[in-house]
């Protein structure tokens, strides 16, 4: 069986440009933005866009998959810091929550478009990686005595689903300050 060739460097660059432009255009103009506008924003020909993504659903699914990959990489890096004793699990989990919420602010429109178009990444490997790393953070925090024994990965996903991604940064920071005590065994510190 012949070995598959690696994509050309220009094809990889074009794909990245298209995905970035799709995120920006969907965020700016909503899920109904046209493929022509996305191609123009990416600086590629429409034909190039369609060679990479035959339909808008394919494009949005790829953008969502890229977002999930970033979240999984972030969760695994947080767990690696805990395993390497360079970070406490509670601090890493709280910081991870904050980062995902901030990423969701800009990617919110892409996820909304995915729901509208029915686009869902077919491969759940990165979702599984993220869930496993978050479970590791929770377990490490429970072992440290910093995270309540009943906290689960589903609780973290529930928190993500309630995040005020449509609010200004101060409101998102306040949300994080308010939800963190639900995870931790430590008392909440009053904010001045």
Short mmCIF file of N, CA and C in Angstrom, two decimals:
data_model
loop_
_atom_site.label_atom_id
_atom_site.label_comp_id
_atom_site.label_asym_id
_atom_site.label_seq_id
_atom_site.Cartn_x
_atom_site.Cartn_y
_atom_site.Cartn_z
N UNK A 1 0.85 -1.17 0.00
CA UNK A 1 0.00 0.00 0.00
C UNK A 1 0.90 1.24 0.00
N UNK A 2 0.68 2.18 -0.91
CA UNK A 2 1.52 3.37 -0.97
C UNK A 2 1.30 4.25 0.26
N UNK A 3 2.40 4.88 0.64
CA UNK A 3 2.35 5.77 1.81
C UNK A 3 1.78 7.12 1.40
N UNK A 4 0.89 7.68 2.23
CA UNK A 4 0.28 8.98 1.93
C UNK A 4 1.34 10.08 2.00
N UNK A 5 1.26 10.99 1.03
CA UNK A 5 2.20 12.11 1.02
C UNK A 5 1.76 13.16 2.03
N UNK A 6 2.72 13.79 2.64
CA UNK A 6 2.43 14.89 3.54
C UNK A 6 1.94 16.08 2.71
N UNK A 7 1.01 16.86 3.25
CA UNK A 7 0.52 18.01 2.48
C UNK A 7 1.65 19.01 2.23
N UNK A 8 1.55 19.70 1.10
CA UNK A 8 2.54 20.72 0.77
C UNK A 8 2.46 21.85 1.80
N UNK A 9 3.57 22.55 1.97
CA UNK A 9 3.65 23.64 2.95
C UNK A 9 2.63 24.74 2.64
N UNK A 10 2.44 25.06 1.35
CA UNK A 10 1.48 26.10 1.02
C UNK A 10 0.06 25.67 1.32
N UNK A 11 -0.23 24.38 1.16
CA UNK A 11 -1.57 23.87 1.48
C UNK A 11 -1.83 23.95 2.97
N UNK A 12 -0.83 23.65 3.77
CA UNK A 12 -0.96 23.74 5.23
C UNK A 12 -1.19 25.20 5.63
N UNK A 13 -0.41 26.11 5.04
CA UNK A 13 -0.58 27.55 5.33
C UNK A 13 -1.97 28.02 4.94
N UNK A 14 -2.42 27.63 3.75
CA UNK A 14 -3.75 28.05 3.29
C UNK A 14 -4.85 27.54 4.22
N UNK A 15 -4.73 26.30 4.64
CA UNK A 15 -5.73 25.73 5.56
C UNK A 15 -5.78 26.54 6.85
N UNK A 16 -4.62 26.86 7.39
CA UNK A 16 -4.58 27.65 8.63
C UNK A 16 -5.19 29.04 8.42
N UNK A 17 -4.85 29.66 7.29
CA UNK A 17 -5.41 30.99 6.99
C UNK A 17 -6.92 30.92 6.85
N UNK A 18 -7.41 29.88 6.20
CA UNK A 18 -8.86 29.74 6.00
C UNK A 18 -9.56 29.55 7.35
N UNK A 19 -9.01 28.69 8.20
CA UNK A 19 -9.63 28.46 9.50
C UNK A 19 -9.64 29.73 10.35
N UNK A 20 -8.54 30.46 10.33
CA UNK A 20 -8.49 31.72 11.09
C UNK A 20 -9.49 32.72 10.55
N UNK A 21 -9.55 32.82 9.23
CA UNK A 21 -10.50 33.76 8.62
C UNK A 21 -11.94 33.35 8.90
N UNK A 22 -12.22 32.05 8.87
CA UNK A 22 -13.58 31.58 9.15
C UNK A 22 -13.99 31.99 10.56
N UNK A 23 -13.10 31.78 11.52
CA UNK A 23 -13.41 32.19 12.90
C UNK A 23 -13.69 33.67 13.00
N UNK A 24 -12.85 34.46 12.38
CA UNK A 24 -13.02 35.92 12.42
C UNK A 24 -14.28 36.38 11.71
N UNK A 25 -14.54 35.82 10.55
CA UNK A 25 -15.71 36.23 9.78
C UNK A 25 -17.02 35.79 10.44
N UNK A 26 -17.03 34.59 10.99
CA UNK A 26 -18.24 34.12 11.67
C UNK A 26 -18.47 34.94 12.94
N UNK A 27 -17.41 35.27 13.63
CA UNK A 27 -17.54 36.10 14.83
C UNK A 27 -18.06 37.48 14.45
N UNK A 28 -17.53 38.05 13.39
CA UNK A 28 -17.91 39.41 13.00
C UNK A 28 -19.28 39.49 12.34
N UNK A 29 -19.62 38.48 11.53
CA UNK A 29 -20.83 38.58 10.70
C UNK A 29 -21.88 37.51 10.96
N UNK A 30 -21.58 36.57 11.85
CA UNK A 30 -22.54 35.51 12.16
C UNK A 30 -22.40 34.32 11.26
N UNK A 31 -23.17 33.26 11.53
CA UNK A 31 -23.02 32.01 10.81
C UNK A 31 -23.45 32.06 9.35
N UNK A 32 -24.13 33.11 8.94
CA UNK A 32 -24.57 33.19 7.55
C UNK A 32 -23.53 33.81 6.62
N UNK A 33 -22.36 34.15 7.13
CA UNK A 33 -21.32 34.74 6.29
C UNK A 33 -21.02 33.78 5.13
N UNK A 34 -20.79 34.35 3.97
CA UNK A 34 -20.57 33.53 2.78
C UNK A 34 -19.16 32.99 2.67
N UNK A 35 -19.03 31.91 1.93
CA UNK A 35 -17.73 31.31 1.70
C UNK A 35 -16.83 32.27 0.90
N UNK A 36 -17.42 33.08 0.03
CA UNK A 36 -16.63 34.06 -0.73
C UNK A 36 -15.97 35.06 0.22
N UNK A 37 -16.73 35.52 1.21
CA UNK A 37 -16.18 36.48 2.18
C UNK A 37 -15.08 35.84 3.01
N UNK A 38 -15.26 34.58 3.38
CA UNK A 38 -14.23 33.88 4.16
C UNK A 38 -12.97 33.72 3.31
N UNK A 39 -13.13 33.34 2.06
CA UNK A 39 -11.96 33.18 1.18
C UNK A 39 -11.23 34.50 1.02
N UNK A 40 -11.98 35.58 0.82
CA UNK A 40 -11.35 36.90 0.67
C UNK A 40 -10.59 37.29 1.94
N UNK A 41 -11.21 37.05 3.10
CA UNK A 41 -10.54 37.39 4.36
C UNK A 41 -9.28 36.55 4.56
N UNK A 42 -9.28 35.32 4.05
CA UNK A 42 -8.10 34.45 4.17
C UNK A 42 -7.04 34.78 3.13
N UNK A 43 -7.42 35.55 2.11
CA UNK A 43 -6.47 35.87 1.05
C UNK A 43 -6.22 34.70 0.11
N UNK A 44 -7.25 33.85 -0.06
CA UNK A 44 -7.12 32.71 -0.97
C UNK A 44 -8.27 32.76 -1.97
N UNK A 45 -8.11 32.05 -3.06
CA UNK A 45 -9.18 31.95 -4.05
C UNK A 45 -10.29 31.06 -3.49
N UNK A 46 -11.51 31.30 -3.94
CA UNK A 46 -12.65 30.52 -3.49
C UNK A 46 -12.43 29.03 -3.78
N UNK A 47 -11.83 28.74 -4.94
CA UNK A 47 -11.55 27.35 -5.29
C UNK A 47 -10.61 26.69 -4.28
N UNK A 48 -9.65 27.45 -3.79
CA UNK A 48 -8.73 26.92 -2.78
C UNK A 48 -9.50 26.58 -1.51
N UNK A 49 -10.40 27.47 -1.11
CA UNK A 49 -11.21 27.22 0.07
C UNK A 49 -12.01 25.93 -0.11
N UNK A 50 -12.66 25.78 -1.27
CA UNK A 50 -13.50 24.60 -1.50
C UNK A 50 -12.68 23.32 -1.64
N UNK A 51 -11.41 23.41 -2.07
CA UNK A 51 -10.57 22.21 -2.11
C UNK A 51 -10.31 21.71 -0.70
N UNK A 52 -10.16 22.63 0.24
CA UNK A 52 -9.92 22.25 1.64
C UNK A 52 -11.22 21.86 2.35
N UNK A 53 -12.29 22.60 2.06
CA UNK A 53 -13.56 22.44 2.76
C UNK A 53 -14.69 22.50 1.73
N UNK A 54 -15.16 21.34 1.27
CA UNK A 54 -16.19 21.31 0.22
C UNK A 54 -17.50 22.00 0.59
N UNK A 55 -17.82 22.06 1.88
CA UNK A 55 -19.05 22.74 2.31
C UNK A 55 -18.74 23.62 3.52
N UNK A 56 -19.66 24.53 3.79
CA UNK A 56 -19.49 25.38 4.97
C UNK A 56 -19.55 24.54 6.23
N UNK A 57 -20.37 23.51 6.24
CA UNK A 57 -20.44 22.62 7.40
C UNK A 57 -19.09 21.98 7.66
N UNK A 58 -18.39 21.57 6.60
CA UNK A 58 -17.05 21.00 6.75
C UNK A 58 -16.09 22.02 7.35
N UNK A 59 -16.18 23.26 6.88
CA UNK A 59 -15.31 24.33 7.37
C UNK A 59 -15.57 24.61 8.85
N UNK A 60 -16.82 24.74 9.21
CA UNK A 60 -17.17 25.03 10.61
C UNK A 60 -16.78 23.85 11.51
N UNK A 61 -17.01 22.64 11.05
CA UNK A 61 -16.61 21.46 11.84
C UNK A 61 -15.10 21.46 12.08
N UNK A 62 -14.33 21.84 11.07
CA UNK A 62 -12.87 21.90 11.22
C UNK A 62 -12.47 23.00 12.20
N UNK A 63 -13.16 24.13 12.17
CA UNK A 63 -12.86 25.23 13.11
C UNK A 63 -13.18 24.80 14.54
N UNK A 64 -14.28 24.11 14.73
CA UNK A 64 -14.63 23.62 16.06
C UNK A 64 -13.61 22.57 16.51
N UNK A 65 -13.21 21.68 15.62
CA UNK A 65 -12.22 20.66 15.95
C UNK A 65 -10.89 21.30 16.36
N UNK A 66 -10.51 22.36 15.66
CA UNK A 66 -9.27 23.06 16.00
C UNK A 66 -9.36 23.67 17.40
N UNK A 67 -10.51 24.24 17.73
CA UNK A 67 -10.75 24.81 19.06
C UNK A 67 -10.63 23.71 20.13
N UNK A 68 -11.24 22.56 19.89
CA UNK A 68 -11.20 21.46 20.86
C UNK A 68 -9.76 20.96 21.03
N UNK A 69 -9.00 20.93 19.95
CA UNK A 69 -7.60 20.53 20.04
C UNK A 69 -6.82 21.48 20.94
N UNK A 70 -7.05 22.79 20.78
CA UNK A 70 -6.37 23.78 21.63
C UNK A 70 -6.74 23.58 23.10
N UNK A 71 -8.01 23.32 23.37
CA UNK A 71 -8.45 23.09 24.75
C UNK A 71 -7.78 21.84 25.32
N UNK A 72 -7.74 20.77 24.54
CA UNK A 72 -7.10 19.53 25.00
C UNK A 72 -5.62 19.73 25.27
N UNK A 73 -4.93 20.43 24.37
CA UNK A 73 -3.51 20.72 24.57
C UNK A 73 -3.30 21.52 25.85
N UNK A 74 -4.16 22.51 26.08
CA UNK A 74 -4.06 23.35 27.27
C UNK A 74 -4.27 22.51 28.54
N UNK A 75 -5.30 21.66 28.53
CA UNK A 75 -5.59 20.82 29.70
C UNK A 75 -4.42 19.88 29.99
N UNK A 76 -3.86 19.28 28.94
CA UNK A 76 -2.73 18.37 29.15
C UNK A 76 -1.50 19.11 29.66
N UNK A 77 -1.27 20.33 29.18
CA UNK A 77 -0.14 21.12 29.67
C UNK A 77 -0.33 21.46 31.15
N UNK A 78 -1.56 21.79 31.54
CA UNK A 78 -1.85 22.09 32.95
C UNK A 78 -1.58 20.86 33.82
N UNK A 79 -2.03 19.70 33.35
CA UNK A 79 -1.80 18.46 34.10
C UNK A 79 -0.31 18.14 34.18
N UNK A 80 0.41 18.39 33.11
CA UNK A 80 1.86 18.13 33.10
C UNK A 80 2.57 19.02 34.13
N UNK A 81 2.11 20.26 34.26
CA UNK A 81 2.72 21.14 35.28
C UNK A 81 2.46 20.61 36.68
N UNK A 82 1.27 20.09 36.91
CA UNK A 82 0.96 19.51 38.22
C UNK A 82 1.82 18.27 38.45
N UNK A 83 1.90 17.40 37.45
CA UNK A 83 2.70 16.18 37.57
C UNK A 83 4.18 16.51 37.78
N UNK A 84 4.64 17.60 37.20
CA UNK A 84 6.04 18.02 37.34
C UNK A 84 6.27 18.87 38.57
N UNK A 85 5.27 19.00 39.41
CA UNK A 85 5.35 19.77 40.65
C UNK A 85 5.66 21.24 40.43
N UNK A 86 5.26 21.77 39.26
CA UNK A 86 5.47 23.21 39.02
C UNK A 86 4.16 23.98 39.13
N UNK A 87 3.09 23.28 39.49
CA UNK A 87 1.81 23.95 39.67
C UNK A 87 0.91 23.13 40.57
N UNK A 88 0.06 23.83 41.33
CA UNK A 88 -0.95 23.15 42.17
C UNK A 88 -2.18 22.88 41.33
N UNK A 89 -2.79 21.74 41.56
CA UNK A 89 -3.93 21.31 40.75
C UNK A 89 -5.07 22.33 40.79
N UNK A 90 -5.42 22.85 41.95
CA UNK A 90 -6.52 23.81 42.03
C UNK A 90 -6.20 25.07 41.23
N UNK A 91 -4.99 25.57 41.37
CA UNK A 91 -4.59 26.76 40.61
C UNK A 91 -4.62 26.49 39.11
N UNK A 92 -4.12 25.34 38.71
CA UNK A 92 -4.10 24.98 37.29
C UNK A 92 -5.52 24.81 36.75
N UNK A 93 -6.39 24.18 37.53
CA UNK A 93 -7.77 23.99 37.07
C UNK A 93 -8.49 25.32 36.96
N UNK A 94 -8.30 26.19 37.93
CA UNK A 94 -8.94 27.51 37.90
C UNK A 94 -8.42 28.33 36.72
N UNK A 95 -7.11 28.31 36.51
CA UNK A 95 -6.53 29.04 35.38
C UNK A 95 -7.03 28.48 34.06
N UNK A 96 -7.12 27.15 33.97
CA UNK A 96 -7.63 26.50 32.77
C UNK A 96 -9.06 26.95 32.49
N UNK A 97 -9.90 26.97 33.51
CA UNK A 97 -11.27 27.45 33.36
C UNK A 97 -11.29 28.85 32.76
N UNK A 98 -10.48 29.73 33.33
CA UNK A 98 -10.41 31.12 32.86
C UNK A 98 -9.97 31.21 31.41
N UNK A 99 -8.95 30.43 31.04
CA UNK A 99 -8.45 30.47 29.66
C UNK A 99 -9.50 29.96 28.68
N UNK A 100 -10.18 28.88 29.03
CA UNK A 100 -11.19 28.33 28.12
C UNK A 100 -12.33 29.32 27.94
N UNK A 101 -12.73 29.97 29.02
CA UNK A 101 -13.80 30.97 28.92
C UNK A 101 -13.36 32.10 28.00
N UNK A 102 -12.13 32.57 28.14
CA UNK A 102 -11.65 33.66 27.29
C UNK A 102 -11.55 33.21 25.84
N UNK A 103 -11.11 31.99 25.58
CA UNK A 103 -11.07 31.48 24.21
C UNK A 103 -12.48 31.38 23.64
N UNK A 104 -13.42 31.00 24.50
CA UNK A 104 -14.80 30.84 24.05
C UNK A 104 -15.44 32.17 23.66
N UNK A 105 -14.92 33.26 24.18
CA UNK A 105 -15.45 34.57 23.82
C UNK A 105 -15.31 34.78 22.32
N UNK A 106 -14.14 34.50 21.79
CA UNK A 106 -13.92 34.72 20.36
C UNK A 106 -14.43 33.57 19.51
N UNK A 107 -14.45 32.37 20.06
CA UNK A 107 -14.90 31.22 19.28
C UNK A 107 -16.39 30.94 19.45
N UNK A 108 -17.08 31.74 20.24
CA UNK A 108 -18.51 31.54 20.52
C UNK A 108 -19.32 31.51 19.23
N UNK A 109 -19.03 32.40 18.33
CA UNK A 109 -19.79 32.46 17.08
C UNK A 109 -19.55 31.22 16.23
N UNK A 110 -18.33 30.69 16.24
CA UNK A 110 -18.04 29.48 15.48
C UNK A 110 -18.84 28.32 16.04
N UNK A 111 -18.90 28.24 17.38
CA UNK A 111 -19.67 27.15 17.99
C UNK A 111 -21.16 27.31 17.73
N UNK A 112 -21.63 28.55 17.72
CA UNK A 112 -23.04 28.78 17.39
C UNK A 112 -23.33 28.38 15.94
N UNK A 113 -22.40 28.69 15.06
CA UNK A 113 -22.56 28.30 13.66
C UNK A 113 -22.57 26.78 13.54
N UNK A 114 -21.73 26.12 14.31
CA UNK A 114 -21.69 24.66 14.28
C UNK A 114 -23.05 24.08 14.66
N UNK A 115 -23.67 24.65 15.66
CA UNK A 115 -24.99 24.18 16.07
C UNK A 115 -26.02 24.45 14.98
N UNK A 116 -25.94 25.63 14.38
CA UNK A 116 -26.88 26.01 13.32
C UNK A 116 -26.74 25.09 12.11
N UNK A 117 -25.51 24.78 11.74
CA UNK A 117 -25.26 23.98 10.54
C UNK A 117 -25.23 22.48 10.83
N UNK A 118 -25.26 22.11 12.10
CA UNK A 118 -25.16 20.70 12.44
C UNK A 118 -23.76 20.14 12.27
N UNK A 119 -22.77 21.03 12.28
CA UNK A 119 -21.39 20.59 12.09
C UNK A 119 -20.84 20.06 13.40
N UNK A 120 -20.34 18.86 13.35
CA UNK A 120 -19.73 18.27 14.53
C UNK A 120 -18.50 17.50 14.09
N UNK A 121 -17.36 17.76 14.74
CA UNK A 121 -16.17 17.00 14.37
C UNK A 121 -16.44 15.51 14.57
N UNK A 122 -16.05 14.70 13.60
CA UNK A 122 -16.31 13.27 13.68
C UNK A 122 -15.41 12.55 14.66
N UNK A 123 -14.21 13.04 14.85
CA UNK A 123 -13.23 12.40 15.71
C UNK A 123 -13.31 13.04 17.10
N UNK A 124 -13.52 12.21 18.11
CA UNK A 124 -13.66 12.73 19.47
C UNK A 124 -12.39 12.52 20.30
N UNK A 125 -11.28 12.24 19.64
CA UNK A 125 -10.02 11.99 20.34
C UNK A 125 -9.62 13.18 21.21
N UNK A 126 -9.72 14.39 20.68
CA UNK A 126 -9.31 15.56 21.45
C UNK A 126 -10.27 15.84 22.61
N UNK A 127 -11.55 15.59 22.42
CA UNK A 127 -12.49 15.71 23.54
C UNK A 127 -12.12 14.73 24.64
N UNK A 128 -11.77 13.52 24.26
CA UNK A 128 -11.37 12.51 25.23
C UNK A 128 -10.08 12.92 25.95
N UNK A 129 -9.13 13.48 25.17
CA UNK A 129 -7.87 13.94 25.78
C UNK A 129 -8.15 15.03 26.81
N UNK A 130 -9.00 15.99 26.45
CA UNK A 130 -9.33 17.09 27.37
C UNK A 130 -10.00 16.55 28.62
N UNK A 131 -10.98 15.67 28.44
CA UNK A 131 -11.68 15.11 29.59
C UNK A 131 -10.76 14.34 30.52
N UNK A 132 -9.84 13.58 29.93
CA UNK A 132 -8.90 12.80 30.73
C UNK A 132 -7.96 13.72 31.52
N UNK A 133 -7.48 14.78 30.88
CA UNK A 133 -6.58 15.71 31.57
C UNK A 133 -7.31 16.47 32.68
N UNK A 134 -8.54 16.88 32.41
CA UNK A 134 -9.32 17.57 33.45
C UNK A 134 -9.59 16.62 34.61
N UNK A 135 -9.90 15.36 34.31
CA UNK A 135 -10.09 14.37 35.38
C UNK A 135 -8.82 14.23 36.22
N UNK A 136 -7.68 14.25 35.55
CA UNK A 136 -6.40 14.17 36.27
C UNK A 136 -6.18 15.37 37.18
N UNK A 137 -6.54 16.57 36.68
CA UNK A 137 -6.42 17.77 37.51
C UNK A 137 -7.34 17.69 38.72
N UNK A 138 -8.56 17.25 38.49
CA UNK A 138 -9.52 17.13 39.59
C UNK A 138 -9.01 16.13 40.62
N UNK A 139 -8.57 14.98 40.16
CA UNK A 139 -8.08 13.95 41.08
C UNK A 139 -6.88 14.47 41.89
N UNK A 140 -5.95 15.14 41.22
CA UNK A 140 -4.78 15.68 41.93
C UNK A 140 -5.21 16.70 42.97
N UNK A 141 -6.17 17.56 42.62
CA UNK A 141 -6.67 18.55 43.58
C UNK A 141 -7.40 17.91 44.74
N UNK A 142 -8.12 16.82 44.47
CA UNK A 142 -8.80 16.10 45.54
C UNK A 142 -7.78 15.43 46.45
N UNK A 143 -6.72 14.88 45.86
CA UNK A 143 -5.66 14.27 46.65
C UNK A 143 -4.97 15.30 47.53
N UNK A 144 -4.81 16.53 47.01
CA UNK A 144 -4.21 17.62 47.79
C UNK A 144 -5.16 18.13 48.88
N UNK A 145 -6.44 17.76 48.78
CA UNK A 145 -7.42 18.27 49.73
C UNK A 145 -7.95 19.65 49.37
N UNK A 146 -7.68 20.11 48.14
CA UNK A 146 -8.09 21.45 47.71
C UNK A 146 -9.40 21.47 46.92
N UNK A 147 -9.78 20.33 46.33
CA UNK A 147 -10.98 20.26 45.50
C UNK A 147 -11.96 19.30 46.17
N UNK A 148 -13.23 19.72 46.24
CA UNK A 148 -14.26 18.88 46.85
C UNK A 148 -14.25 17.48 46.23
N UNK A 149 -14.52 16.48 47.06
CA UNK A 149 -14.50 15.08 46.62
C UNK A 149 -15.57 14.77 45.58
N UNK A 150 -16.65 15.55 45.54
CA UNK A 150 -17.73 15.24 44.61
C UNK A 150 -17.64 15.95 43.26
N UNK A 151 -16.60 16.74 43.04
CA UNK A 151 -16.44 17.46 41.77
C UNK A 151 -16.05 16.47 40.67
N UNK A 152 -16.71 16.61 39.50
CA UNK A 152 -16.45 15.71 38.37
C UNK A 152 -16.12 16.53 37.11
N UNK A 153 -15.69 15.83 36.09
CA UNK A 153 -15.45 16.47 34.79
C UNK A 153 -16.74 17.09 34.27
N UNK A 154 -17.86 16.40 34.45
CA UNK A 154 -19.14 16.96 34.00
C UNK A 154 -19.46 18.28 34.69
N UNK A 155 -19.03 18.43 35.94
CA UNK A 155 -19.23 19.71 36.64
C UNK A 155 -18.45 20.81 35.95
N UNK A 156 -17.24 20.51 35.51
CA UNK A 156 -16.42 21.51 34.81
C UNK A 156 -17.09 21.88 33.49
N UNK A 157 -17.60 20.89 32.76
CA UNK A 157 -18.31 21.17 31.52
C UNK A 157 -19.57 22.00 31.77
N UNK A 158 -20.25 21.73 32.87
CA UNK A 158 -21.43 22.53 33.24
C UNK A 158 -21.02 23.98 33.48
N UNK A 159 -19.91 24.17 34.16
CA UNK A 159 -19.42 25.54 34.38
C UNK A 159 -19.13 26.23 33.06
N UNK A 160 -18.48 25.53 32.14
CA UNK A 160 -18.20 26.13 30.83
C UNK A 160 -19.49 26.56 30.15
N UNK A 161 -20.52 25.75 30.27
CA UNK A 161 -21.78 26.06 29.58
C UNK A 161 -22.51 27.25 30.18
N UNK A 162 -22.14 27.63 31.40
CA UNK A 162 -22.80 28.77 32.05
C UNK A 162 -21.95 30.03 32.03
N UNK A 163 -20.78 29.95 31.45
CA UNK A 163 -19.86 31.09 31.44
C UNK A 163 -20.46 32.27 30.68
N UNK A 164 -20.29 33.48 31.20
CA UNK A 164 -20.85 34.68 30.56
C UNK A 164 -19.98 35.19 29.42
N UNK A 165 -19.86 34.39 28.37
CA UNK A 165 -18.97 34.74 27.27
C UNK A 165 -19.43 35.96 26.49
N UNK A 166 -20.67 36.38 26.71
CA UNK A 166 -21.17 37.57 26.02
C UNK A 166 -21.04 38.83 26.88
N UNK A 167 -20.37 38.70 28.02
CA UNK A 167 -20.19 39.81 28.95
C UNK A 167 -18.77 40.36 28.86
N UNK A 168 -18.54 41.57 29.40
CA UNK A 168 -17.19 42.14 29.36
C UNK A 168 -16.22 41.38 30.27
N UNK A 169 -14.92 41.62 30.11
CA UNK A 169 -13.90 40.90 30.88
C UNK A 169 -14.11 40.96 32.39
N UNK A 170 -14.52 42.09 32.93
CA UNK A 170 -14.72 42.19 34.38
C UNK A 170 -15.82 41.24 34.85
N UNK A 171 -16.87 41.09 34.07
CA UNK A 171 -17.95 40.16 34.44
C UNK A 171 -17.47 38.72 34.36
N UNK A 172 -16.64 38.40 33.38
CA UNK A 172 -16.12 37.04 33.27
C UNK A 172 -15.19 36.73 34.44
N UNK A 173 -14.37 37.70 34.83
CA UNK A 173 -13.48 37.51 35.98
C UNK A 173 -14.30 37.32 37.26
N UNK A 174 -15.37 38.08 37.40
CA UNK A 174 -16.23 37.95 38.58
C UNK A 174 -16.90 36.58 38.58
N UNK A 175 -17.34 36.10 37.43
CA UNK A 175 -17.94 34.77 37.32
C UNK A 175 -16.97 33.72 37.83
N UNK A 176 -15.71 33.81 37.39
CA UNK A 176 -14.71 32.84 37.81
C UNK A 176 -14.50 32.91 39.32
N UNK A 177 -14.46 34.13 39.87
CA UNK A 177 -14.29 34.28 41.32
C UNK A 177 -15.46 33.68 42.09
N UNK A 178 -16.64 33.73 41.51
CA UNK A 178 -17.83 33.20 42.18
C UNK A 178 -17.95 31.68 42.05
N UNK A 179 -17.53 31.09 40.92
CA UNK A 179 -17.68 29.65 40.74
C UNK A 179 -16.55 28.85 41.38
N UNK A 180 -15.39 29.44 41.53
CA UNK A 180 -14.26 28.71 42.09
C UNK A 180 -14.56 28.13 43.48
N UNK A 181 -15.23 28.85 44.37
CA UNK A 181 -15.53 28.26 45.69
C UNK A 181 -16.38 27.00 45.61
N UNK A 182 -17.13 26.83 44.54
CA UNK A 182 -17.90 25.61 44.39
C UNK A 182 -17.02 24.40 44.12
N UNK A 183 -15.81 24.63 43.67
CA UNK A 183 -14.87 23.55 43.39
C UNK A 183 -13.97 23.25 44.59
N UNK A 184 -13.65 24.27 45.32
CA UNK A 184 -12.59 24.16 46.30
C UNK A 184 -13.10 23.97 47.73
N UNK A 185 -12.26 23.38 48.53
CA UNK A 185 -12.56 23.22 49.95
C UNK A 185 -12.13 24.46 50.72
N UNK A 186 -11.45 25.37 50.05
CA UNK A 186 -10.96 26.59 50.70
C UNK A 186 -12.06 27.65 50.72
N UNK A 187 -12.02 28.50 51.72
CA UNK A 187 -13.01 29.57 51.84
C UNK A 187 -12.74 30.63 50.77
N UNK A 188 -13.82 31.25 50.30
CA UNK A 188 -13.70 32.31 49.30
C UNK A 188 -13.19 33.57 49.96
N UNK A 189 -12.25 34.20 49.30
CA UNK A 189 -11.72 35.48 49.77
C UNK A 189 -12.58 36.61 49.24
N UNK A 190 -12.93 37.56 50.09
CA UNK A 190 -13.70 38.71 49.65
C UNK A 190 -12.86 39.56 48.71
N UNK A 191 -13.50 40.05 47.63
CA UNK A 191 -12.79 40.93 46.71
C UNK A 191 -13.01 42.36 47.15
N UNK A 192 -11.95 43.14 47.03
CA UNK A 192 -12.09 44.57 47.41
C UNK A 192 -12.48 45.41 46.25
#
